[in-house]
Amino acid sequence: MRLYIDPGTGSMLFTILLGVIGAGIYSVRMLLVKIRFALSGGKAEANEKKIPFVIFSDDRRYWRVFEPVCREFDRLGKDIVYYTASPDDPALDNSYEHVKAEFIGSGNKAFARLGFLNASIVLSTTPGLDVYQWKRSKDVQYYVHMYHAASEVTLYRMFGTDYYDALLVSGQYQIRDIRALEKMRGLPQKEIVTIGIPYMDDMAARLEAAGPAAEHPRTVLLAPSWGPSAIFSVYGGKIIDVLLKTGYHVIVRPHPQSFTSEKEMMDKLMKEYPESEQLEWNRDNDNFEVLRRSDILISDFSGVIFDFTLIYDKPVIYTDPDFDLSPYDAWWLDTPLWTASALPRIGCQLTEDNMANLKELIDSCLTDPQYAAGRRSVKEETWEHFGEGAQRAAEYLLNKYEELTHTEEDN
């Protein structure tokens, strides 16, 4: 008789196995670091003065998430240290007087450095604290997680935020899901503070300053994610064919990872559909202008959906990929994903059956008033404290530091 393990359980066991292997590798590395530390005479940062505030970013793209908070700290004249695991992080060239940025190495090297960190508060958007390589430092008092998108908190890999001390969120449905996971797993309740979404506040202010885009033909932006459930993997070039038949101007902006992980497919598509007066391929680092001059977005599970619809107040057409939730925190909950209720309110779903009618779908999304009303309701649910995100985040961190400092002095 063969032993059967269902896919969900198998995926969870595989995730745990990876965690055990990762923890073992990390422990060996940390032991070597400690040996070198002892041999060096103890001249390492473990003996340095405690840093009040540290931001850790594991990727350069998160500078846009943290820059509004850094700018607010700078405005208040408060120092903050920015550690990044990307050697090309824009933070390294920042001009803020009170923001000191430093590249601390990539991958495990960065996590090893963080393991010896001596700080009061660490702010990060990196999930998996105390789960995989990134272990809590005994000399850090408080770890705070800030989300980097207007969406689910449960679409991190399992246990993504379980061991943070506090979470900065943007909507009540996020709090509901966090509390449900804590109860289910027997975890102590974390401090949860609703601040809004600082980077989206910045984009909205930038859009208001830029004003409306110049007159242009009706423009459709196709911006898929990457992977086996993404638009190009499912539909291939067929969707570009159908879009060109609409007669509308078409901009194709693939996920940057596609050009690395799906290079063969991307080379084939770009050769079959070369740029023309009607079709353009976009790879700008900054997506502000391409979103601004597009009238409607077609995407799958990319986070750009909520940036586009909430900041630019425009409709979307979305696919419904076969998304396996088993590796994610959402798998534990009976409540449906908030995203599943939000998407039908902001646009239409694209399927194999209705793709031939894509022009009609586009026209409907652009003219039907129900989608404008839906965008307003979704924005209210996931973007609280509009325009106040950075201020609220900085205020919370400064108040928490005062609380920790006083507690330490009393002890």
Short mmCIF file of C-alpha atoms in Angstrom, two decimals:
data_model
loop_
_atom_site.label_atom_id
_atom_site.label_comp_id
_atom_site.label_asym_id
_atom_site.label_seq_id
_atom_site.Cartn_x
_atom_site.Cartn_y
_atom_site.Cartn_z
CA MET A 1 0.00 0.00 0.00
CA ARG A 2 1.47 3.33 -1.09
CA LEU A 3 1.55 6.29 1.25
CA TYR A 4 -0.50 9.18 -0.18
CA ILE A 5 0.11 12.82 0.74
CA ASP A 6 -2.29 15.40 -0.68
CA PRO A 7 -0.73 18.30 -2.63
CA GLY A 8 -1.46 20.90 0.08
CA THR A 9 0.17 18.85 2.83
CA GLY A 10 3.05 17.92 0.55
CA SER A 11 3.71 21.55 -0.26
CA MET A 12 3.60 22.50 3.42
CA LEU A 13 6.03 19.68 4.32
CA PHE A 14 8.34 20.75 1.51
CA THR A 15 8.26 24.33 2.80
CA ILE A 16 9.10 23.13 6.32
CA LEU A 17 11.92 20.94 4.95
CA LEU A 18 13.41 23.91 3.12
CA GLY A 19 13.17 25.90 6.33
CA VAL A 20 15.05 23.20 8.28
CA ILE A 21 17.77 23.01 5.62
CA GLY A 22 18.00 26.80 5.45
CA ALA A 23 18.21 27.07 9.23
CA GLY A 24 20.98 24.46 9.31
CA ILE A 25 23.03 26.24 6.67
CA TYR A 26 22.47 29.52 8.46
CA SER A 27 23.60 28.05 11.80
CA VAL A 28 26.85 26.81 10.27
CA ARG A 29 27.49 30.18 8.67
CA MET A 30 26.75 31.99 11.92
CA LEU A 31 29.14 29.70 13.80
CA LEU A 32 31.91 30.59 11.34
CA VAL A 33 31.09 34.28 11.70
CA LYS A 34 31.28 34.00 15.50
CA ILE A 35 34.65 32.24 15.28
CA ARG A 36 36.01 35.00 13.04
CA PHE A 37 34.49 37.54 15.40
CA ALA A 38 36.32 36.01 18.38
CA LEU A 39 39.61 35.74 16.48
CA SER A 40 39.37 39.39 15.43
CA GLY A 41 39.47 40.45 19.06
CA GLY A 42 35.79 41.32 19.17
CA LYS A 43 36.11 44.35 16.93
CA ALA A 44 32.68 44.07 15.42
CA GLU A 45 29.42 45.88 15.50
CA ALA A 46 28.08 43.78 18.39
CA ASN A 47 29.88 46.23 20.68
CA GLU A 48 28.75 49.34 18.85
CA LYS A 49 26.28 51.81 20.28
CA LYS A 50 22.65 50.85 19.78
CA ILE A 51 21.17 52.35 16.60
CA PRO A 52 17.73 53.87 17.24
CA PHE A 53 16.17 53.16 13.82
CA VAL A 54 17.17 50.74 11.06
CA ILE A 55 15.39 50.01 7.79
CA PHE A 56 16.31 46.75 6.06
CA SER A 57 15.50 46.26 2.37
CA ASP A 58 16.30 43.01 0.59
CA ASP A 59 15.81 44.48 -2.91
CA ARG A 60 16.37 47.80 -4.67
CA ARG A 61 12.73 48.04 -5.77
CA TYR A 62 11.60 48.67 -2.20
CA TRP A 63 13.24 52.10 -2.03
CA ARG A 64 9.98 53.54 -3.32
CA VAL A 65 8.22 51.88 -0.36
CA PHE A 66 10.60 53.31 2.22
CA GLU A 67 11.59 56.64 0.69
CA PRO A 68 8.46 58.48 1.92
CA VAL A 69 9.23 57.36 5.48
CA CYS A 70 12.90 58.33 5.09
CA ARG A 71 11.88 61.73 3.78
CA GLU A 72 9.59 62.25 6.78
CA PHE A 73 12.40 61.31 9.18
CA ASP A 74 14.68 63.75 7.39
CA ARG A 75 12.06 66.49 7.59
CA LEU A 76 11.82 65.93 11.33
CA GLY A 77 15.60 65.93 11.72
CA LYS A 78 15.66 62.32 12.96
CA ASP A 79 18.48 59.97 11.92
CA ILE A 80 17.72 56.61 10.36
CA VAL A 81 20.07 53.92 9.01
CA TYR A 82 19.12 52.16 5.76
CA TYR A 83 20.65 48.71 5.21
CA THR A 84 20.20 47.22 1.75
CA ALA A 85 21.06 43.85 0.22
CA SER A 86 21.24 45.37 -3.29
CA PRO A 87 24.51 46.99 -4.45
CA ASP A 88 22.57 49.12 -6.96
CA ASP A 89 19.87 50.29 -4.53
CA PRO A 90 18.81 53.91 -5.28
CA ALA A 91 18.88 54.47 -1.50
CA LEU A 92 22.69 54.43 -1.66
CA ASP A 93 22.56 57.69 -3.64
CA ASN A 94 19.90 59.41 -1.55
CA SER A 95 20.39 63.08 -0.72
CA TYR A 96 18.69 63.14 2.68
CA GLU A 97 20.85 64.57 5.44
CA HIS A 98 19.51 62.23 8.11
CA VAL A 99 19.37 58.99 6.08
CA LYS A 100 22.56 56.92 6.05
CA ALA A 101 22.38 54.06 3.53
CA GLU A 102 24.79 51.12 3.44
CA PHE A 103 25.10 47.99 1.31
CA ILE A 104 25.58 45.08 3.73
CA GLY A 105 26.03 42.29 1.21
CA SER A 106 23.61 40.03 -0.63
CA GLY A 107 21.73 36.94 0.51
CA ASN A 108 23.10 35.14 3.55
CA LYS A 109 25.85 37.68 4.02
CA ALA A 110 23.23 40.36 4.67
CA PHE A 111 21.29 38.12 7.05
CA ALA A 112 24.45 37.24 8.96
CA ARG A 113 25.13 40.96 9.42
CA LEU A 114 21.58 41.47 10.65
CA GLY A 115 22.06 38.64 13.14
CA PHE A 116 24.56 40.82 15.05
CA LEU A 117 22.58 44.05 14.68
CA ASN A 118 22.31 46.28 17.74
CA ALA A 119 19.25 48.47 17.25
CA SER A 120 16.11 49.62 18.99
CA ILE A 121 13.72 49.27 16.04
CA VAL A 122 14.07 47.52 12.67
CA LEU A 123 11.55 48.35 9.94
CA SER A 124 11.32 46.01 6.96
CA THR A 125 9.03 44.70 4.26
CA THR A 126 10.88 41.37 4.08
CA PRO A 127 8.77 38.39 5.20
CA GLY A 128 10.08 35.28 6.94
CA LEU A 129 11.74 36.80 10.02
CA ASP A 130 12.86 33.93 12.27
CA VAL A 131 11.61 31.40 9.70
CA TYR A 132 14.43 30.99 7.18
CA GLN A 133 17.83 32.71 6.98
CA TRP A 134 16.87 35.93 8.74
CA LYS A 135 17.03 35.34 12.49
CA ARG A 136 16.18 37.87 15.17
CA SER A 137 19.15 39.57 16.76
CA LYS A 138 19.19 39.40 20.55
CA ASP A 139 20.23 43.07 20.50
CA VAL A 140 17.20 44.32 18.55
CA GLN A 141 14.25 45.31 20.70
CA TYR A 142 11.45 45.58 18.16
CA TYR A 143 10.82 44.38 14.62
CA VAL A 144 8.19 46.20 12.54
CA HIS A 145 6.84 45.02 9.18
CA MET A 146 5.39 47.42 6.59
CA TYR A 147 3.54 45.97 3.59
CA HIS A 148 4.58 46.96 0.09
CA ALA A 149 1.29 46.62 -1.79
CA ALA A 150 -2.44 47.22 -1.48
CA SER A 151 -3.49 43.59 -1.19
CA GLU A 152 -3.60 40.51 1.01
CA VAL A 153 -1.32 40.05 3.99
CA THR A 154 -1.83 36.31 3.63
CA LEU A 155 -0.16 35.93 0.24
CA TYR A 156 3.27 35.68 1.81
CA ARG A 157 4.78 32.23 2.12
CA MET A 158 3.67 30.48 5.31
CA PHE A 159 4.58 32.20 8.58
CA GLY A 160 5.68 35.30 6.66
CA THR A 161 4.94 37.83 9.42
CA ASP A 162 4.33 35.58 12.45
CA TYR A 163 7.43 36.66 14.36
CA TYR A 164 7.36 40.40 13.85
CA ASP A 165 6.43 42.48 16.87
CA ALA A 166 4.28 44.95 14.94
CA LEU A 167 2.67 45.33 11.53
CA LEU A 168 1.84 48.55 9.66
CA VAL A 169 -1.23 47.92 7.48
CA SER A 170 -3.62 49.78 5.22
CA GLY A 171 -7.04 48.13 5.66
CA GLN A 172 -9.32 46.38 8.15
CA TYR A 173 -9.52 43.12 6.18
CA GLN A 174 -5.76 42.74 6.72
CA ILE A 175 -6.22 43.02 10.48
CA ARG A 176 -9.00 40.41 10.35
CA ASP A 177 -6.75 37.89 8.60
CA ILE A 178 -3.75 38.52 10.85
CA ARG A 179 -5.82 38.01 14.00
CA ALA A 180 -7.31 34.82 12.56
CA LEU A 181 -3.85 33.38 11.89
CA GLU A 182 -2.63 34.34 15.37
CA LYS A 183 -5.58 32.60 17.00
CA MET A 184 -5.19 29.51 14.83
CA ARG A 185 -1.46 29.22 15.55
CA GLY A 186 -1.61 30.17 19.21
CA LEU A 187 0.57 33.24 18.69
CA PRO A 188 0.53 36.32 20.94
CA GLN A 189 -1.24 39.27 19.37
CA LYS A 190 1.08 41.60 17.50
CA GLU A 191 0.69 45.35 17.58
CA ILE A 192 -1.15 46.38 14.43
CA VAL A 193 -1.31 50.00 13.29
CA THR A 194 -3.25 51.22 10.27
CA ILE A 195 -1.13 53.84 8.49
CA GLY A 196 -2.23 53.70 4.86
CA ILE A 197 0.17 53.22 1.93
CA PRO A 198 3.04 55.76 1.84
CA TYR A 199 4.38 54.96 -1.64
CA MET A 200 0.90 55.22 -3.17
CA ASP A 201 0.44 58.58 -1.46
CA ASP A 202 3.63 59.68 -3.22
CA MET A 203 2.45 58.42 -6.60
CA ALA A 204 -0.92 60.12 -6.18
CA ALA A 205 0.78 63.42 -5.35
CA ARG A 206 3.08 63.04 -8.34
CA LEU A 207 0.11 62.37 -10.62
CA GLU A 208 -1.75 65.43 -9.35
CA ALA A 209 1.32 67.58 -9.99
CA ALA A 210 1.81 66.15 -13.50
CA GLY A 211 -1.78 66.75 -14.56
CA PRO A 212 -3.67 64.77 -17.22
CA ALA A 213 -1.78 63.02 -20.01
CA ALA A 214 -1.68 64.61 -23.46
CA GLU A 215 -4.38 63.63 -25.92
CA HIS A 216 -3.74 60.20 -27.35
CA PRO A 217 -5.56 57.35 -29.09
CA ARG A 218 -7.30 54.86 -26.84
CA THR A 219 -4.44 52.93 -25.29
CA VAL A 220 -4.39 49.46 -23.73
CA LEU A 221 -1.55 48.43 -21.44
CA LEU A 222 -0.81 44.70 -21.25
CA ALA A 223 1.33 44.15 -18.13
CA PRO A 224 1.48 40.47 -17.16
CA SER A 225 3.39 38.94 -14.31
CA TRP A 226 5.65 35.94 -14.93
CA GLY A 227 5.48 32.22 -14.25
CA PRO A 228 3.27 29.32 -15.37
CA SER A 229 -0.01 31.02 -14.43
CA ALA A 230 0.82 34.39 -16.02
CA ILE A 231 -0.87 35.68 -19.18
CA PHE A 232 1.90 34.89 -21.67
CA SER A 233 2.38 31.37 -20.31
CA VAL A 234 -1.36 30.69 -20.58
CA TYR A 235 -2.30 32.55 -23.78
CA GLY A 236 1.00 33.12 -25.55
CA GLY A 237 0.90 35.61 -28.42
CA LYS A 238 -2.82 35.05 -28.97
CA ILE A 239 -3.70 37.91 -26.64
CA ILE A 240 -1.49 40.32 -28.59
CA ASP A 241 -3.20 39.22 -31.82
CA VAL A 242 -6.62 39.94 -30.34
CA LEU A 243 -5.51 43.32 -28.96
CA LEU A 244 -4.10 44.43 -32.30
CA LYS A 245 -7.44 43.59 -33.94
CA THR A 246 -9.19 46.11 -31.65
CA GLY A 247 -7.46 48.92 -33.51
CA TYR A 248 -6.39 50.48 -30.19
CA HIS A 249 -2.83 51.46 -29.38
CA VAL A 250 -1.18 48.59 -27.47
CA ILE A 251 1.67 48.81 -24.96
CA VAL A 252 3.21 45.56 -23.77
CA ARG A 253 5.15 45.80 -20.49
CA PRO A 254 6.27 42.34 -19.31
CA HIS A 255 7.46 41.71 -15.77
CA PRO A 256 11.25 42.29 -15.60
CA GLN A 257 11.75 38.74 -14.34
CA SER A 258 10.30 37.39 -17.59
CA PHE A 259 13.39 38.52 -19.48
CA THR A 260 15.50 36.37 -17.16
CA SER A 261 13.37 33.35 -16.28
CA GLU A 262 11.39 33.20 -19.54
CA LYS A 263 13.94 34.61 -21.97
CA GLU A 264 13.22 32.15 -24.77
CA MET A 265 9.50 32.90 -24.70
CA MET A 266 10.07 36.67 -24.56
CA ASP A 267 12.55 36.59 -27.45
CA LYS A 268 10.02 34.66 -29.51
CA LEU A 269 7.15 37.05 -28.72
CA MET A 270 9.18 40.18 -29.43
CA LYS A 271 10.31 38.73 -32.75
CA GLU A 272 6.77 37.69 -33.76
CA TYR A 273 5.29 41.04 -32.69
CA PRO A 274 7.86 43.75 -33.45
CA GLU A 275 7.24 47.36 -32.51
CA SER A 276 5.09 49.35 -34.89
CA GLU A 277 2.96 52.48 -34.91
CA GLN A 278 0.25 50.51 -33.09
CA LEU A 279 2.40 48.32 -30.83
CA GLU A 280 5.19 49.25 -28.41
CA TRP A 281 7.21 47.27 -25.90
CA ASN A 282 7.93 49.11 -22.67
CA ARG A 283 10.78 48.38 -20.25
CA ASP A 284 11.07 51.73 -18.42
CA ASN A 285 12.45 51.45 -14.88
CA ASP A 286 9.80 53.91 -13.71
CA ASN A 287 6.25 52.91 -14.69
CA PHE A 288 4.70 56.30 -13.88
CA GLU A 289 4.41 57.63 -17.44
CA VAL A 290 3.29 54.40 -19.06
CA LEU A 291 0.50 54.03 -16.48
CA ARG A 292 -0.43 57.69 -16.90
CA ARG A 293 -0.92 57.46 -20.68
CA SER A 294 -2.76 54.13 -20.65
CA ASP A 295 -6.57 54.09 -20.50
CA ILE A 296 -7.01 50.51 -19.32
CA LEU A 297 -4.78 47.76 -17.95
CA ILE A 298 -4.84 44.04 -18.68
CA SER A 299 -2.97 41.93 -16.14
CA ASP A 300 -3.12 38.78 -14.05
CA PHE A 301 -1.96 38.65 -10.43
CA SER A 302 0.56 41.46 -10.72
CA GLY A 303 0.50 44.07 -7.96
CA VAL A 304 0.37 46.77 -10.63
CA ILE A 305 -3.39 46.20 -10.84
CA PHE A 306 -4.11 48.10 -7.63
CA ASP A 307 -1.50 50.78 -8.35
CA PHE A 308 -3.20 51.44 -11.67
CA THR A 309 -6.81 51.36 -10.61
CA LEU A 310 -6.50 53.14 -7.24
CA ILE A 311 -3.94 55.84 -8.08
CA TYR A 312 -4.87 56.54 -11.69
CA ASP A 313 -8.59 55.80 -11.19
CA LYS A 314 -8.86 53.62 -14.29
CA PRO A 315 -10.42 50.20 -14.92
CA VAL A 316 -8.68 46.88 -15.39
CA ILE A 317 -9.23 43.57 -17.13
CA TYR A 318 -7.85 40.67 -15.13
CA THR A 319 -7.34 36.96 -15.60
CA ASP A 320 -8.22 34.32 -13.04
CA PRO A 321 -5.13 32.09 -12.91
CA ASP A 322 -5.10 28.66 -11.37
CA PHE A 323 -3.38 29.88 -8.24
CA ASP A 324 -2.15 27.26 -5.77
CA LEU A 325 -2.56 28.70 -2.26
CA SER A 326 -0.97 25.77 -0.45
CA PRO A 327 2.45 27.44 0.18
CA TYR A 328 0.85 30.64 1.49
CA ASP A 329 -0.70 31.83 4.73
CA ALA A 330 -4.05 32.17 2.92
CA TRP A 331 -4.24 28.38 2.72
CA TRP A 332 -4.94 28.24 6.46
CA LEU A 333 -8.01 30.48 6.36
CA ASP A 334 -11.59 29.73 5.42
CA THR A 335 -12.33 33.34 4.51
CA PRO A 336 -12.04 34.10 0.77
CA LEU A 337 -9.28 36.36 -0.48
CA TRP A 338 -10.17 40.04 -0.32
CA THR A 339 -8.74 40.36 -3.82
CA ALA A 340 -11.39 37.95 -5.09
CA SER A 341 -14.11 40.39 -3.99
CA ALA A 342 -12.23 43.49 -5.15
CA LEU A 343 -11.40 42.54 -8.73
CA PRO A 344 -14.99 42.21 -10.07
CA ARG A 345 -15.70 45.70 -8.73
CA ILE A 346 -12.85 47.35 -10.63
CA GLY A 347 -13.07 45.58 -13.98
CA CYS A 348 -13.91 42.55 -16.10
CA GLN A 349 -12.46 39.07 -16.04
CA LEU A 350 -10.72 37.78 -19.16
CA THR A 351 -11.22 34.13 -20.03
CA GLU A 352 -10.53 31.86 -22.97
CA ASP A 353 -14.24 31.99 -23.79
CA ASN A 354 -14.60 35.78 -23.97
CA MET A 355 -11.20 36.70 -25.40
CA ALA A 356 -12.66 37.04 -28.90
CA ASN A 357 -14.86 39.83 -27.47
CA LEU A 358 -11.95 41.69 -25.87
CA LYS A 359 -12.78 44.96 -27.64
CA GLU A 360 -16.28 44.90 -26.17
CA LEU A 361 -14.85 44.14 -22.71
CA ILE A 362 -12.50 47.11 -22.99
CA ASP A 363 -15.28 49.46 -24.10
CA SER A 364 -17.58 48.25 -21.32
CA CYS A 365 -14.97 48.74 -18.61
CA LEU A 366 -14.24 52.27 -19.82
CA THR A 367 -17.85 53.41 -20.00
CA ASP A 368 -19.87 51.46 -17.41
CA PRO A 369 -20.28 53.62 -14.25
CA GLN A 370 -20.37 50.56 -11.97
CA TYR A 371 -16.59 50.23 -12.25
CA ALA A 372 -15.95 53.81 -11.21
CA ALA A 373 -18.14 53.21 -8.13
CA GLY A 374 -16.35 49.94 -7.49
CA ARG A 375 -12.95 51.64 -7.54
CA ARG A 376 -14.13 54.05 -4.88
CA SER A 377 -15.32 51.27 -2.57
CA VAL A 378 -12.13 49.22 -3.04
CA LYS A 379 -9.99 52.28 -2.35
CA GLU A 380 -11.84 52.91 0.92
CA GLU A 381 -11.20 49.32 2.03
CA THR A 382 -7.50 49.05 1.24
CA TRP A 383 -6.10 52.59 1.36
CA GLU A 384 -7.08 54.18 4.65
CA HIS A 385 -5.61 57.52 5.75
CA PHE A 386 -5.08 58.70 2.18
CA GLY A 387 -2.10 61.05 1.95
CA GLU A 388 -0.98 60.43 5.55
CA GLY A 389 0.97 57.17 5.29
CA ALA A 390 4.54 58.41 5.75
CA GLN A 391 3.58 60.80 8.51
CA ARG A 392 1.71 58.08 10.41
CA ALA A 393 4.53 55.56 9.96
CA ALA A 394 7.18 57.97 11.23
CA GLU A 395 4.98 59.07 14.11
CA TYR A 396 4.43 55.47 15.18
CA LEU A 397 8.14 54.59 15.00
CA LEU A 398 9.19 57.67 16.99
CA ASN A 399 6.55 57.05 19.65
CA LYS A 400 7.53 53.39 19.90
CA TYR A 401 11.18 54.38 20.34
CA GLU A 402 10.27 56.68 23.21
CA GLU A 403 8.25 53.87 24.80
CA LEU A 404 11.12 51.37 24.45
CA THR A 405 13.68 53.86 25.74
CA HIS A 406 11.63 54.68 28.83
CA THR A 407 10.99 51.00 29.51
CA GLU A 408 14.71 50.30 29.24
CA GLU A 409 15.54 53.15 31.61
CA ASP A 410 12.96 51.97 34.14
CA ASN A 411 14.55 48.53 34.13
#
